[in-house]
mmCIF file with all atom_site columns, C-alpha atoms and ligand atoms in Angstrom:
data_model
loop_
_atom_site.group_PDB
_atom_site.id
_atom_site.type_symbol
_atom_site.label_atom_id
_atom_site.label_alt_id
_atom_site.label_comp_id
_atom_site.label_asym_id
_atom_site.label_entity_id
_atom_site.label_seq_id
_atom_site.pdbx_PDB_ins_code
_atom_site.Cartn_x
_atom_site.Cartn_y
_atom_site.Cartn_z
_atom_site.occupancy
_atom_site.B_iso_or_equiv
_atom_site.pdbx_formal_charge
_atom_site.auth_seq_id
_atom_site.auth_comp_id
_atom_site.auth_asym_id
_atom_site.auth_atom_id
_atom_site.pdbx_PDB_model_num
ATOM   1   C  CA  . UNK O 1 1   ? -21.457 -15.222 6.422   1.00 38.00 ? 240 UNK O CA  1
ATOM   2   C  CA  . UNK O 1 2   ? -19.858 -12.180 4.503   1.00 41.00 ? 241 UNK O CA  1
ATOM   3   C  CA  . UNK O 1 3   ? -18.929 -9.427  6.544   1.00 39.00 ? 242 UNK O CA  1
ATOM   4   C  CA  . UNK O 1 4   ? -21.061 -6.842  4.026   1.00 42.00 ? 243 UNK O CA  1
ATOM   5   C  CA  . UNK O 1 5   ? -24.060 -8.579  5.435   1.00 44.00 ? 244 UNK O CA  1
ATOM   6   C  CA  . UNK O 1 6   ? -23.385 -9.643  9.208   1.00 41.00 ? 245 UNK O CA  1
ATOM   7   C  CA  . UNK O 1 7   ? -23.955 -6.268  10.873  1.00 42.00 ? 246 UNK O CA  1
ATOM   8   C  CA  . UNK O 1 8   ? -25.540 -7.463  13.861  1.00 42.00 ? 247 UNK O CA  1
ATOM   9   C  CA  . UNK O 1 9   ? -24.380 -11.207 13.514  1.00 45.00 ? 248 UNK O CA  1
ATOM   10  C  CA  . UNK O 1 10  ? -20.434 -12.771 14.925  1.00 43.00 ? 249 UNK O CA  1
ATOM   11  C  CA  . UNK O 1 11  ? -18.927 -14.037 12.034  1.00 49.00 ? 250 UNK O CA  1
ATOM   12  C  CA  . UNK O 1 12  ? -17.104 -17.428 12.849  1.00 42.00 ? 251 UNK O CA  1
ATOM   13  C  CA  . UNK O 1 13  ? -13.682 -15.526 11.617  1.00 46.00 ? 252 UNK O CA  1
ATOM   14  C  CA  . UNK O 1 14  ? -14.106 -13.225 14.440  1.00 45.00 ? 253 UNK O CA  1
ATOM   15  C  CA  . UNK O 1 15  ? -15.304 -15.638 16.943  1.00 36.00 ? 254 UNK O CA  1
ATOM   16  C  CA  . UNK O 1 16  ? -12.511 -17.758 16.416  1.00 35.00 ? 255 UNK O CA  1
ATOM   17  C  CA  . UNK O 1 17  ? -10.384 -14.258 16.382  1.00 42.00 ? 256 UNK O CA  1
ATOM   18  C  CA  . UNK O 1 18  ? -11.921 -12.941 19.753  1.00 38.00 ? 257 UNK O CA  1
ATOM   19  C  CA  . UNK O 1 19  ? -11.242 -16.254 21.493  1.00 33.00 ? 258 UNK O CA  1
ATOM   20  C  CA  . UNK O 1 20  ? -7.621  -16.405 20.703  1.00 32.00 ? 259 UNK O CA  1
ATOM   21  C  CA  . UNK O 1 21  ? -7.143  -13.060 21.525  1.00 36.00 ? 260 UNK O CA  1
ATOM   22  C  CA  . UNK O 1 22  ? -9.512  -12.528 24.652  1.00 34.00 ? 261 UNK O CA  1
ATOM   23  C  CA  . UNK O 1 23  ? -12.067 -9.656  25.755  1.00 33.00 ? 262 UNK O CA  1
ATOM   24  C  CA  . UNK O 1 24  ? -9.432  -6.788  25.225  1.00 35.00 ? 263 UNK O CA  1
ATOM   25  C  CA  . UNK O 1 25  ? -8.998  -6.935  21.630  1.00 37.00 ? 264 UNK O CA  1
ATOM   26  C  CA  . UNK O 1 26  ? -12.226 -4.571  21.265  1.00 37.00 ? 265 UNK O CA  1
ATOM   27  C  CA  . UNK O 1 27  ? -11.128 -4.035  17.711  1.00 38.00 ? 266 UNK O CA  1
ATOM   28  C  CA  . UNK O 1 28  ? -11.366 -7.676  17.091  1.00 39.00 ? 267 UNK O CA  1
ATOM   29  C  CA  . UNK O 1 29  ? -15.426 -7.201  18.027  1.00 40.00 ? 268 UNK O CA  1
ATOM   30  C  CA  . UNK O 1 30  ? -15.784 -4.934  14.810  1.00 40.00 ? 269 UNK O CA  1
ATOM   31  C  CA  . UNK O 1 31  ? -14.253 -7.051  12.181  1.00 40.00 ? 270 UNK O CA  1
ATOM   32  C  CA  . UNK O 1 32  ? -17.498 -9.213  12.796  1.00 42.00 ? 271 UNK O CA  1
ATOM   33  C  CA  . UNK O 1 33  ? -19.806 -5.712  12.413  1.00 46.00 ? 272 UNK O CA  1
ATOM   34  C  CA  . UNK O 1 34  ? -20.687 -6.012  16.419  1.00 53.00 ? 273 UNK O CA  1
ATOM   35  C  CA  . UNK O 1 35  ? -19.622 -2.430  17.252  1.00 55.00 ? 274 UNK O CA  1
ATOM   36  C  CA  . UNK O 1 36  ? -18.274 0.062   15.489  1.00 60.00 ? 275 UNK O CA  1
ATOM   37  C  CA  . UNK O 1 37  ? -14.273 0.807   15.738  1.00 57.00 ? 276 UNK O CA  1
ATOM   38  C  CA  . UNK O 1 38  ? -15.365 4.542   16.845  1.00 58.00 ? 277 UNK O CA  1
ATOM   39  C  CA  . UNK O 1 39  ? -17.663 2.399   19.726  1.00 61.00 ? 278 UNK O CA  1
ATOM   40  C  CA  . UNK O 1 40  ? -14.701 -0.149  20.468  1.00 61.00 ? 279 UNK O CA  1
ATOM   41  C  CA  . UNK O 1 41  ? -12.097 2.664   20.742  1.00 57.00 ? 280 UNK O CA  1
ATOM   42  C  CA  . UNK O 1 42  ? -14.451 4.166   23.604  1.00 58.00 ? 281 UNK O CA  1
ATOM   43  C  CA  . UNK O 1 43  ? -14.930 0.978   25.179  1.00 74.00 ? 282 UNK O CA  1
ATOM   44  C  CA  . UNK O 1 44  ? -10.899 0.184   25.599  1.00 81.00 ? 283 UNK O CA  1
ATOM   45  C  CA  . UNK O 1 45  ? -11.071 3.553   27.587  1.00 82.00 ? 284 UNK O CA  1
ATOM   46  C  CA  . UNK O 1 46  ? -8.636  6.425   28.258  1.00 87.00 ? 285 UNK O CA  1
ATOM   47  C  CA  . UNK O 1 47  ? -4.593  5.894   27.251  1.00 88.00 ? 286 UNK O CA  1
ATOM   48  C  CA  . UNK O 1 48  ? -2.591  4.635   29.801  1.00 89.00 ? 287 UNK O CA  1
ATOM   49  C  CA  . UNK O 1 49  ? -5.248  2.292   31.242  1.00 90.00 ? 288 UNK O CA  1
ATOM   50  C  CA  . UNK O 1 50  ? -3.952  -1.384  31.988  1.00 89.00 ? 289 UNK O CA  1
ATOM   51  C  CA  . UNK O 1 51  ? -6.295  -4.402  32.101  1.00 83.00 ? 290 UNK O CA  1
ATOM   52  C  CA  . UNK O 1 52  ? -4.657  -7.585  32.791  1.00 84.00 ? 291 UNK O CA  1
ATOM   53  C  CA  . UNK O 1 53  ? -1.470  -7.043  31.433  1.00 90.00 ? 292 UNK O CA  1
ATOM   54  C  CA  . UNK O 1 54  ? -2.423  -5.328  28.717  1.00 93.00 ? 293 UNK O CA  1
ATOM   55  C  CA  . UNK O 1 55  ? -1.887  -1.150  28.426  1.00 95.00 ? 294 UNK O CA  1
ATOM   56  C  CA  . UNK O 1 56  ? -3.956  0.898   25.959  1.00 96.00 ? 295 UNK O CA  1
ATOM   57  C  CA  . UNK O 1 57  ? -1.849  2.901   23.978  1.00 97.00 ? 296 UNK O CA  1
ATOM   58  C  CA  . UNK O 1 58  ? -2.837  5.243   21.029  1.00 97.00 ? 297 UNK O CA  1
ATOM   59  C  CA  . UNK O 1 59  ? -0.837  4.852   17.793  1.00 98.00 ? 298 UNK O CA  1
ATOM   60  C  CA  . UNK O 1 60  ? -1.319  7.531   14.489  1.00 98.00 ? 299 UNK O CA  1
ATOM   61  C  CA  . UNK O 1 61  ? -1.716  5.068   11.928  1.00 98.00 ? 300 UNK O CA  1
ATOM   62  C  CA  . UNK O 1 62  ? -1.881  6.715   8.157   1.00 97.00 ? 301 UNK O CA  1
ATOM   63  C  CA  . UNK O 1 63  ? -3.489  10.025  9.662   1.00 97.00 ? 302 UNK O CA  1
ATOM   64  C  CA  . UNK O 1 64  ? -5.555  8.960   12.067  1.00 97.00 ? 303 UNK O CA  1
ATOM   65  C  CA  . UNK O 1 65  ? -5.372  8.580   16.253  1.00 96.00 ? 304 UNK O CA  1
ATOM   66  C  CA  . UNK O 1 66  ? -5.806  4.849   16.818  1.00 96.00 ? 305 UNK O CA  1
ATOM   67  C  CA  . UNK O 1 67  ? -6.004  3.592   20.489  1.00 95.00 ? 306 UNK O CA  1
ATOM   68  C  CA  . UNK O 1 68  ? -5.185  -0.187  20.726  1.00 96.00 ? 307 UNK O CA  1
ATOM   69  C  CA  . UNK O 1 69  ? -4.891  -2.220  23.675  1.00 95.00 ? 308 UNK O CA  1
ATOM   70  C  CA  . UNK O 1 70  ? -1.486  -3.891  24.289  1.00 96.00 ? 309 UNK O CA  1
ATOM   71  C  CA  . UNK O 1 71  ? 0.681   -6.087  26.251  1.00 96.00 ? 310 UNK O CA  1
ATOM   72  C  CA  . UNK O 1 72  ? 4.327   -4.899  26.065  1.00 96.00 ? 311 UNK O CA  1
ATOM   73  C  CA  . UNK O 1 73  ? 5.945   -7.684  23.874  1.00 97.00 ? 312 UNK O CA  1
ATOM   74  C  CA  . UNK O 1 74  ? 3.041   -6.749  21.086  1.00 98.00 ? 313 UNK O CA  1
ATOM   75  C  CA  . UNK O 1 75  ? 4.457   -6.126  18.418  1.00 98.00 ? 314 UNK O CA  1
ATOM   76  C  CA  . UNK O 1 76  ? 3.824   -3.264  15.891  1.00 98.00 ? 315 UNK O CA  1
ATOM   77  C  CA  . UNK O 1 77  ? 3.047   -5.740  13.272  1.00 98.00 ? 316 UNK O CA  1
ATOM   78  C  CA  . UNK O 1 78  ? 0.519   -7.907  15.514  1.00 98.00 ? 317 UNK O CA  1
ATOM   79  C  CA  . UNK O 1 79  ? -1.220  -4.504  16.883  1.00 98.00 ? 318 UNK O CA  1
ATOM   80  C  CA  . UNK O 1 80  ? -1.872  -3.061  13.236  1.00 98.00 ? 319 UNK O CA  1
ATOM   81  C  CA  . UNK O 1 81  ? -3.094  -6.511  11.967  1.00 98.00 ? 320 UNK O CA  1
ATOM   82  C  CA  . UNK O 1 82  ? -4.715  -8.604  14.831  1.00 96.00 ? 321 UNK O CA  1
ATOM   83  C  CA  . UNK O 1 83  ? -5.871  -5.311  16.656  1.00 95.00 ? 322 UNK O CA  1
ATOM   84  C  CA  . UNK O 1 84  ? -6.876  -2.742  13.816  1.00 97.00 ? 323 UNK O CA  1
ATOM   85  C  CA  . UNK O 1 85  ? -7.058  -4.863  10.846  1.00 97.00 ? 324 UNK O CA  1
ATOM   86  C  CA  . UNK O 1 86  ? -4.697  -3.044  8.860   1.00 98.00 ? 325 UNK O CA  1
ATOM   87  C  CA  . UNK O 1 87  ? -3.495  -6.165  7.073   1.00 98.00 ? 326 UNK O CA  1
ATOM   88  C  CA  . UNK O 1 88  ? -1.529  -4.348  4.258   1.00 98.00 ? 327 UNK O CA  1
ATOM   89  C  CA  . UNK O 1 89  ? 1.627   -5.518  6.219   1.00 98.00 ? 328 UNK O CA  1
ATOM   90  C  CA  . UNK O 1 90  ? 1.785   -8.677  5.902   1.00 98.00 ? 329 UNK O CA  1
ATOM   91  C  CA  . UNK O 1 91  ? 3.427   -11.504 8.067   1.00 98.00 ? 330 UNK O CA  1
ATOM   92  C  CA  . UNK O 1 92  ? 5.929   -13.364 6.367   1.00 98.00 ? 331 UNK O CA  1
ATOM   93  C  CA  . UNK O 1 93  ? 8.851   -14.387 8.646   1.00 98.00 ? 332 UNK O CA  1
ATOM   94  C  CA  . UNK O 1 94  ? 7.510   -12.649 11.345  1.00 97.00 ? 333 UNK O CA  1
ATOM   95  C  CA  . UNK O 1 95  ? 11.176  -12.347 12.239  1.00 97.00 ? 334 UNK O CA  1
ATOM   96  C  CA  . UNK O 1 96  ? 12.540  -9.464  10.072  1.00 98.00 ? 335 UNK O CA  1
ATOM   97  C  CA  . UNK O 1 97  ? 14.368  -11.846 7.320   1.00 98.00 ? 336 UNK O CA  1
ATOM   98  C  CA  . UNK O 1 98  ? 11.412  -10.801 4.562   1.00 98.00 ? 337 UNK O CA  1
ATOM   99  C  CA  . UNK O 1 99  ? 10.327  -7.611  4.641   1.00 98.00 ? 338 UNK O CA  1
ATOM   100 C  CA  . UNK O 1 100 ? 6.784   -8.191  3.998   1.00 98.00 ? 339 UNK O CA  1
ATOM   101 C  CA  . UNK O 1 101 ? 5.638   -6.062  7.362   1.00 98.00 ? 340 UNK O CA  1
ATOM   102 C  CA  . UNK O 1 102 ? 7.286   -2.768  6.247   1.00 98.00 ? 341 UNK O CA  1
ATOM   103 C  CA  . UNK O 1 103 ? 5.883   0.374   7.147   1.00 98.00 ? 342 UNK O CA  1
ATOM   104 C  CA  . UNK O 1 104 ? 7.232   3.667   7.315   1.00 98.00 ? 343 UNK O CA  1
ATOM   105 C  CA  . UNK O 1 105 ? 7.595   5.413   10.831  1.00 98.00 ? 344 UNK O CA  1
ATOM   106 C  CA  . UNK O 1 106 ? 8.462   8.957   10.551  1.00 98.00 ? 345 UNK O CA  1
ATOM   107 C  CA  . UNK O 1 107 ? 9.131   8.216   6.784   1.00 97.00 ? 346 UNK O CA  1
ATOM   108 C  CA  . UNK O 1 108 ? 11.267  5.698   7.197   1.00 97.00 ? 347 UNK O CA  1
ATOM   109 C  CA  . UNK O 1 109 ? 10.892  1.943   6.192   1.00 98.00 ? 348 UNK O CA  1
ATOM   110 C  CA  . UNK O 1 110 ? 11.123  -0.488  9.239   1.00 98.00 ? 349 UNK O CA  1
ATOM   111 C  CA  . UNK O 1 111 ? 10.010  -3.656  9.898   1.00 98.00 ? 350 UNK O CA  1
ATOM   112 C  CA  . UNK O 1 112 ? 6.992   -3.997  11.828  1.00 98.00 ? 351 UNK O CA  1
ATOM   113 C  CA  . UNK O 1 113 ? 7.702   -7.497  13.091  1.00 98.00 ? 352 UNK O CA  1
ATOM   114 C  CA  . UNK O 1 114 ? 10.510  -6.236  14.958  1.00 98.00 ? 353 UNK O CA  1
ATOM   115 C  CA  . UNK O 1 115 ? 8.974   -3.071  16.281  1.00 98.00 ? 354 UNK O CA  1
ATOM   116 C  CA  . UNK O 1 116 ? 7.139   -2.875  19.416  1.00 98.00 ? 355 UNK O CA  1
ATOM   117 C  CA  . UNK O 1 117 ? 4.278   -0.691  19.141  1.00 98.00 ? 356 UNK O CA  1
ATOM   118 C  CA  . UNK O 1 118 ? 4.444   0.712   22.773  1.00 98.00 ? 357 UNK O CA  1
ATOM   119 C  CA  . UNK O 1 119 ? 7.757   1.735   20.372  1.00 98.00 ? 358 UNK O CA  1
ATOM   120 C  CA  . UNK O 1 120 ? 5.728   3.576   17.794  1.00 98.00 ? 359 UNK O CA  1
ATOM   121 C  CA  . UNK O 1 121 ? 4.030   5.665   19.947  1.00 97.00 ? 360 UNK O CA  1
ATOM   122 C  CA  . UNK O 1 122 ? 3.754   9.500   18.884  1.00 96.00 ? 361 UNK O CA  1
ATOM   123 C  CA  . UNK O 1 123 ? 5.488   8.352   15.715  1.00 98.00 ? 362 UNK O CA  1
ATOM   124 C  CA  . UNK O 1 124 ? 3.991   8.766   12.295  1.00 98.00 ? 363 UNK O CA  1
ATOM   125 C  CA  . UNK O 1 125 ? 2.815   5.310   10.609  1.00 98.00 ? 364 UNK O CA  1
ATOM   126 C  CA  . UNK O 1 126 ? 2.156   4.329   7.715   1.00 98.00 ? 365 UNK O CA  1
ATOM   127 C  CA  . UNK O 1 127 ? 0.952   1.472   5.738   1.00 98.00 ? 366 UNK O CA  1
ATOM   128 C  CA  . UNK O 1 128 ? 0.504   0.947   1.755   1.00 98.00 ? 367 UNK O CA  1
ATOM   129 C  CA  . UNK O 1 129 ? -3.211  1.711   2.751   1.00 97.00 ? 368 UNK O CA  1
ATOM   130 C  CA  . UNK O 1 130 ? -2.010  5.424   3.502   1.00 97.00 ? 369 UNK O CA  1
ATOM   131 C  CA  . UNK O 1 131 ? 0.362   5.770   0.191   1.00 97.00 ? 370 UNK O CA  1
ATOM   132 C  CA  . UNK O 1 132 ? -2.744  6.161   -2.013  1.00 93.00 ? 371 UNK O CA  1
ATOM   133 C  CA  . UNK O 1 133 ? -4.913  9.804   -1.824  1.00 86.00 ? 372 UNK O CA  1
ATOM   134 C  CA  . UNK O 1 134 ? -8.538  10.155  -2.270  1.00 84.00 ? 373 UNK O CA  1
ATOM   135 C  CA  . UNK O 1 135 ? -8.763  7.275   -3.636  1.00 84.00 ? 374 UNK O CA  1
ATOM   136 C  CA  . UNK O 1 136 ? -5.798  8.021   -5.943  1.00 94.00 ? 375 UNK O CA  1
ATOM   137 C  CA  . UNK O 1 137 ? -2.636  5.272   -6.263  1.00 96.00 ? 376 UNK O CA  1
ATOM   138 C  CA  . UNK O 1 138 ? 0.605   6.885   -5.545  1.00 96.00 ? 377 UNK O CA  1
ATOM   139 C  CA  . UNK O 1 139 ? 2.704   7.031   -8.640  1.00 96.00 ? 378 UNK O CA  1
ATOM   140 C  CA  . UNK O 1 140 ? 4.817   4.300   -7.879  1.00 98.00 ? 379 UNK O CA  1
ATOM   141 C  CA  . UNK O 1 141 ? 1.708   1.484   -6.874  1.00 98.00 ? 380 UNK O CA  1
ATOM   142 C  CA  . UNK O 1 142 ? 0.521   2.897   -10.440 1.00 97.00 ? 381 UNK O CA  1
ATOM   143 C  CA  . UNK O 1 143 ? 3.690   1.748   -11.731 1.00 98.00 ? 382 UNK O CA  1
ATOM   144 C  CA  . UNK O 1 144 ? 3.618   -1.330  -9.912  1.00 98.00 ? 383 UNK O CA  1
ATOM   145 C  CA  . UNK O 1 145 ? 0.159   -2.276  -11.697 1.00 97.00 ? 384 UNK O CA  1
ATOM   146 C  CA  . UNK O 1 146 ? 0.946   -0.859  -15.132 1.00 97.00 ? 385 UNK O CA  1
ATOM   147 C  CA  . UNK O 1 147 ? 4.673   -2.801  -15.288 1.00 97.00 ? 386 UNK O CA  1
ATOM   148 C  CA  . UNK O 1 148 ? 3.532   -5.981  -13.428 1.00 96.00 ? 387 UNK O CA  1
ATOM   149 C  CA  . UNK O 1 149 ? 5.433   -5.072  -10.361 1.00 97.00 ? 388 UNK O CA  1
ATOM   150 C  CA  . UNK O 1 150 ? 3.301   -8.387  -8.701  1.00 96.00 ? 389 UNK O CA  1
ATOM   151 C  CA  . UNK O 1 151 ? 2.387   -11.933 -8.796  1.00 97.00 ? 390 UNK O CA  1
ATOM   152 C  CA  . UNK O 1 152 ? 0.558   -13.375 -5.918  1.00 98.00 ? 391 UNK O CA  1
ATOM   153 C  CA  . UNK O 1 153 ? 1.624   -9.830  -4.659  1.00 97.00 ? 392 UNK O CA  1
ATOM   154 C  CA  . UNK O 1 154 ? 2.190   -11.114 -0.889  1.00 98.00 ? 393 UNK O CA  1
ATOM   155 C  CA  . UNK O 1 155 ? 5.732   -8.893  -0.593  1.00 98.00 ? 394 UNK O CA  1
ATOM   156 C  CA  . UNK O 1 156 ? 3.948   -6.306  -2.494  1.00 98.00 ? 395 UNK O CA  1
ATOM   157 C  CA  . UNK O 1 157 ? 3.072   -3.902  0.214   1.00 98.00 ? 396 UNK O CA  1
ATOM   158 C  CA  . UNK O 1 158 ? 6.069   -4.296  1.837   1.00 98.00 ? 397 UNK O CA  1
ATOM   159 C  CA  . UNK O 1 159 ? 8.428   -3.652  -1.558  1.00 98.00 ? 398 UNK O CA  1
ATOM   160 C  CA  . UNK O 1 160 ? 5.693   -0.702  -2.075  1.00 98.00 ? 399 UNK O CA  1
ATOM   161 C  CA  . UNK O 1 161 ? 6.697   1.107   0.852   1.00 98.00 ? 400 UNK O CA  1
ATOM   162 C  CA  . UNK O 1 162 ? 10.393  0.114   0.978   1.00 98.00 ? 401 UNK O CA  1
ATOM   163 C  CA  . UNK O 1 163 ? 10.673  1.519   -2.515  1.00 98.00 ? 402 UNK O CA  1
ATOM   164 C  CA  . UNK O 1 164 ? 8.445   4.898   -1.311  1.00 98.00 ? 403 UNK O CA  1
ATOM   165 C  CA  . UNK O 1 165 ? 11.086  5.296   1.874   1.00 98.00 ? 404 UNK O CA  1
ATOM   166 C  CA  . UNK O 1 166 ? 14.098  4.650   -0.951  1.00 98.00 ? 405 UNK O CA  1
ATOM   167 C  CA  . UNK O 1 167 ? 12.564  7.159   -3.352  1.00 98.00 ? 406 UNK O CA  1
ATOM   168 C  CA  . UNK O 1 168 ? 12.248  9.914   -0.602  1.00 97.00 ? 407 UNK O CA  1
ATOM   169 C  CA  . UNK O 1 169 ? 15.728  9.700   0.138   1.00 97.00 ? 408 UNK O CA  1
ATOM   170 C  CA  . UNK O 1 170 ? 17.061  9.150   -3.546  1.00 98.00 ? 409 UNK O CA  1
ATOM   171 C  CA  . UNK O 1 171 ? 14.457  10.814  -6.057  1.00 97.00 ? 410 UNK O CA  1
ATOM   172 C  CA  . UNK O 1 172 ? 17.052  9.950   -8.838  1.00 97.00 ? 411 UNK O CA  1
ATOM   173 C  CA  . UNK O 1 173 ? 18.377  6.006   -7.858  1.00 98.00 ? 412 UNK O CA  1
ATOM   174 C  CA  . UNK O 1 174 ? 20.443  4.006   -10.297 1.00 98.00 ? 413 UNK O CA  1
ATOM   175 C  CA  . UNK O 1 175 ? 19.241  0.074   -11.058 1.00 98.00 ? 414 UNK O CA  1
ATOM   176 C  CA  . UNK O 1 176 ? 21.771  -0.593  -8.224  1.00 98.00 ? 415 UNK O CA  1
ATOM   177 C  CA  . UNK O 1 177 ? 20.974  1.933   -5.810  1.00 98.00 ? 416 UNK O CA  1
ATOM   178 C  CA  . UNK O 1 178 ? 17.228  0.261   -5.993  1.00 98.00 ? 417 UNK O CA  1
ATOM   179 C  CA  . UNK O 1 179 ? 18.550  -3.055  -5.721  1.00 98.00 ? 418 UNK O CA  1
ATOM   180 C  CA  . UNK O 1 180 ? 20.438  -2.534  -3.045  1.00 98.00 ? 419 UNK O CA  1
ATOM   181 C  CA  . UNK O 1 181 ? 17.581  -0.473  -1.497  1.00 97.00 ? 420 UNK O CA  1
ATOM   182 C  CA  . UNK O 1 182 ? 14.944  -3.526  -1.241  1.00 98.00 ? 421 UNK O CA  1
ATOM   183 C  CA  . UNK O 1 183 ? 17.312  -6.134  -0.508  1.00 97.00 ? 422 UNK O CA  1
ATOM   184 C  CA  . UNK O 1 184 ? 15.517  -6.764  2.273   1.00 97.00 ? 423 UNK O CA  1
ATOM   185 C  CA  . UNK O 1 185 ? 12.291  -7.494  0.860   1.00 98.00 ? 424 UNK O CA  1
ATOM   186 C  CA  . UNK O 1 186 ? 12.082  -10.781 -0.701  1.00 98.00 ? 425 UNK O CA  1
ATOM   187 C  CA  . UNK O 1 187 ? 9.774   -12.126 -3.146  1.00 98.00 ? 426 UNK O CA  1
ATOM   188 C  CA  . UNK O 1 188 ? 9.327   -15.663 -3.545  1.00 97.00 ? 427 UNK O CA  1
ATOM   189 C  CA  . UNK O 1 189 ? 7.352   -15.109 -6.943  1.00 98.00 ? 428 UNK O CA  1
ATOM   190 C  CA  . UNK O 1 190 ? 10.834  -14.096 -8.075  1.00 97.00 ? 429 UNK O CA  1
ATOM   191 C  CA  . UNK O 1 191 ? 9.306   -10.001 -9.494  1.00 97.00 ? 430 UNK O CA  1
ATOM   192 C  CA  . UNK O 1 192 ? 12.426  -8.547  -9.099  1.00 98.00 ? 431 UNK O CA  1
ATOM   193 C  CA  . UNK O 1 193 ? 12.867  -7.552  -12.677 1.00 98.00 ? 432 UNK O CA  1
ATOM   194 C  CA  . UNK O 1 194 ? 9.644   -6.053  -12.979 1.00 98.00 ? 433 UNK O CA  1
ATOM   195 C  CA  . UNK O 1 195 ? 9.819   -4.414  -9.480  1.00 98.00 ? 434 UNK O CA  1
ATOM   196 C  CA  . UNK O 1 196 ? 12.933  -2.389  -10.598 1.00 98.00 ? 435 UNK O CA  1
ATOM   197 C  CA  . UNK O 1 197 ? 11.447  -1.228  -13.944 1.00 98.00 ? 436 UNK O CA  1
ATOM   198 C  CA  . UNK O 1 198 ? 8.541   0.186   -11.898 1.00 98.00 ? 437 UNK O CA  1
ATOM   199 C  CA  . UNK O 1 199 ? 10.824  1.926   -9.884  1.00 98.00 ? 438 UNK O CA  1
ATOM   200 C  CA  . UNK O 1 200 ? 12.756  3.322   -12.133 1.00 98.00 ? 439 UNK O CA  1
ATOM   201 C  CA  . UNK O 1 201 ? 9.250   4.656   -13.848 1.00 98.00 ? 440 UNK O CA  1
ATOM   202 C  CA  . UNK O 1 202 ? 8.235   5.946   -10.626 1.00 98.00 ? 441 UNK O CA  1
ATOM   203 C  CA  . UNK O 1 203 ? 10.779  7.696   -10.257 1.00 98.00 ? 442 UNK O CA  1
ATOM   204 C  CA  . UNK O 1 204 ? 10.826  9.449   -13.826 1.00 97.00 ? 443 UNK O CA  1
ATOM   205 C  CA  . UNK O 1 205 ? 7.624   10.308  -13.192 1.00 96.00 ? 444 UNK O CA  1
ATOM   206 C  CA  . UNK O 1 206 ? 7.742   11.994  -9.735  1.00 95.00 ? 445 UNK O CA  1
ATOM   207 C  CA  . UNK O 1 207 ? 11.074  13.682  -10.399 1.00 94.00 ? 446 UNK O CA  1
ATOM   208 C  CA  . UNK O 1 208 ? 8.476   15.593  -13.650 1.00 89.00 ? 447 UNK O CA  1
ATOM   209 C  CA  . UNK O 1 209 ? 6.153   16.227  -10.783 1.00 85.00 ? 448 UNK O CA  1
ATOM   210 C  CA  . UNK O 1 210 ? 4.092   13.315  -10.989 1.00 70.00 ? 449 UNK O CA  1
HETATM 211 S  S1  . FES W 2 .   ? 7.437   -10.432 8.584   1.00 76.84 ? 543 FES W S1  1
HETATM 212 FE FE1 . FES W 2 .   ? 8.742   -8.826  9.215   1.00 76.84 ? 543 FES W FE1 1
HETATM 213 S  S2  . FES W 2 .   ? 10.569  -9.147  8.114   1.00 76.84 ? 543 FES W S2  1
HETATM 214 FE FE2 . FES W 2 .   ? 9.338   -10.876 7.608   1.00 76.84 ? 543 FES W FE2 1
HETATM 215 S  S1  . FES W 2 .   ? 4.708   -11.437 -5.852  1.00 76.84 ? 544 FES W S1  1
HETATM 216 FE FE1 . FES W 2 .   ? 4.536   -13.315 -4.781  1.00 76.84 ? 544 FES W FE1 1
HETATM 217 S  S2  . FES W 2 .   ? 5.947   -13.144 -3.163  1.00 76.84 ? 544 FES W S2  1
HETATM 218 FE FE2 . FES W 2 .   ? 6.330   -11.429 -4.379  1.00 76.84 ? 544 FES W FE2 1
#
């Protein structure tokens, strides 16, 4: 059952999903087309409001006010994908060795996996989904795509928005300074060559106002 066409129908991914992660995860409901996120968000009521053991919580995720409901050892990386399926960070370790789950918070790169999201409340997050405008890449996932930055591309979000943090802070980085920059994000494909050179483009063409 694809979820284009399953509107009104559970889709066996999100029955499996909903029984794992019981009634709360609302947000779970609309990744099968049952409700709405706008109709989940109303149903997991106001902030603050704890049903067994779990407290909602709002987090601003790329922009937008997202309320999620959350037991305090959730972490930001399971509420973003498992609650609001934002799966652009992806799980790798799960135990911040890979840096597959960054995201920025506040502009800078952590790792989701070992950030509570009762943590990453009020803060700013966001996710590769939120580098790109209208619709637009950001210069650097352009370069990515036009110097191969990727193969199976499963550390690609994560080197994506290390390298955005890193280019923030150091419009102008040497081969090392990038190196050294997104040490912590491993890729198993082995893209490092080509992930520099698209950093290094990025970077030329942001610092001519790109
Ligand atoms: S999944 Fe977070 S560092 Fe690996
Ligand atoms: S492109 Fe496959 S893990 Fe990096």
């Amino acid at each position: 059952m694809s979820k284009s066409n399953s509107s009104n129908k559970i889709s066996r991914r999100s029955f499996l999903k909903g029984m794992g992660s019981g009634i709360l995860s609302t947000a779970t409901l609309t990744t099968g087309g049952l409700i709405s996120k706008e109709a989940a968000a109303r149903i997991l009521g106001p902030e603050g409001e704890t049903i067994s053991g779990r407290t909602v919580i709002t987090l601003k995720v790329n922009g937008k006010a997202r309320r999620v409901a959350v037991e305090p050892r959730t972490t930001l990386l399971s509420a973003l994908r498992d609650r609001l399926d934002i799966t652009g960070p992806k799980e790798g370790c799960d135990r911040g060795h890979c840096g597959a789950c960054t995201v920025l918070m506040d502009g800078k790169a952590v790792l989701a996996c070992m950030t509570l999201a009762v943590d990453a409340r009020g803060k700013d997050i966001t996710t590769v989904e939120g580098l790109s405008q209208d619709d637009s890449l950001s210069p650097l996932q352009k370069a990515f795509v036009e110097k191969d930055g990727l193969m199976c591309g499963f550390c690609t979000p994560g080197l994506v928005v290390a390298a955005t943090a890193l280019l923030k802070e150091n419009p102008n980085p040497s081969l090392d300074d990038i190196k050294e920059g997104l040490a912590g994000n491993l890729c198993r494909c082995g893209t490092y060559p080509k992930v520099f050179e698209a950093v290094q483009t990025a970077a030329k063409i942001m610092r001519k106002g790109g």
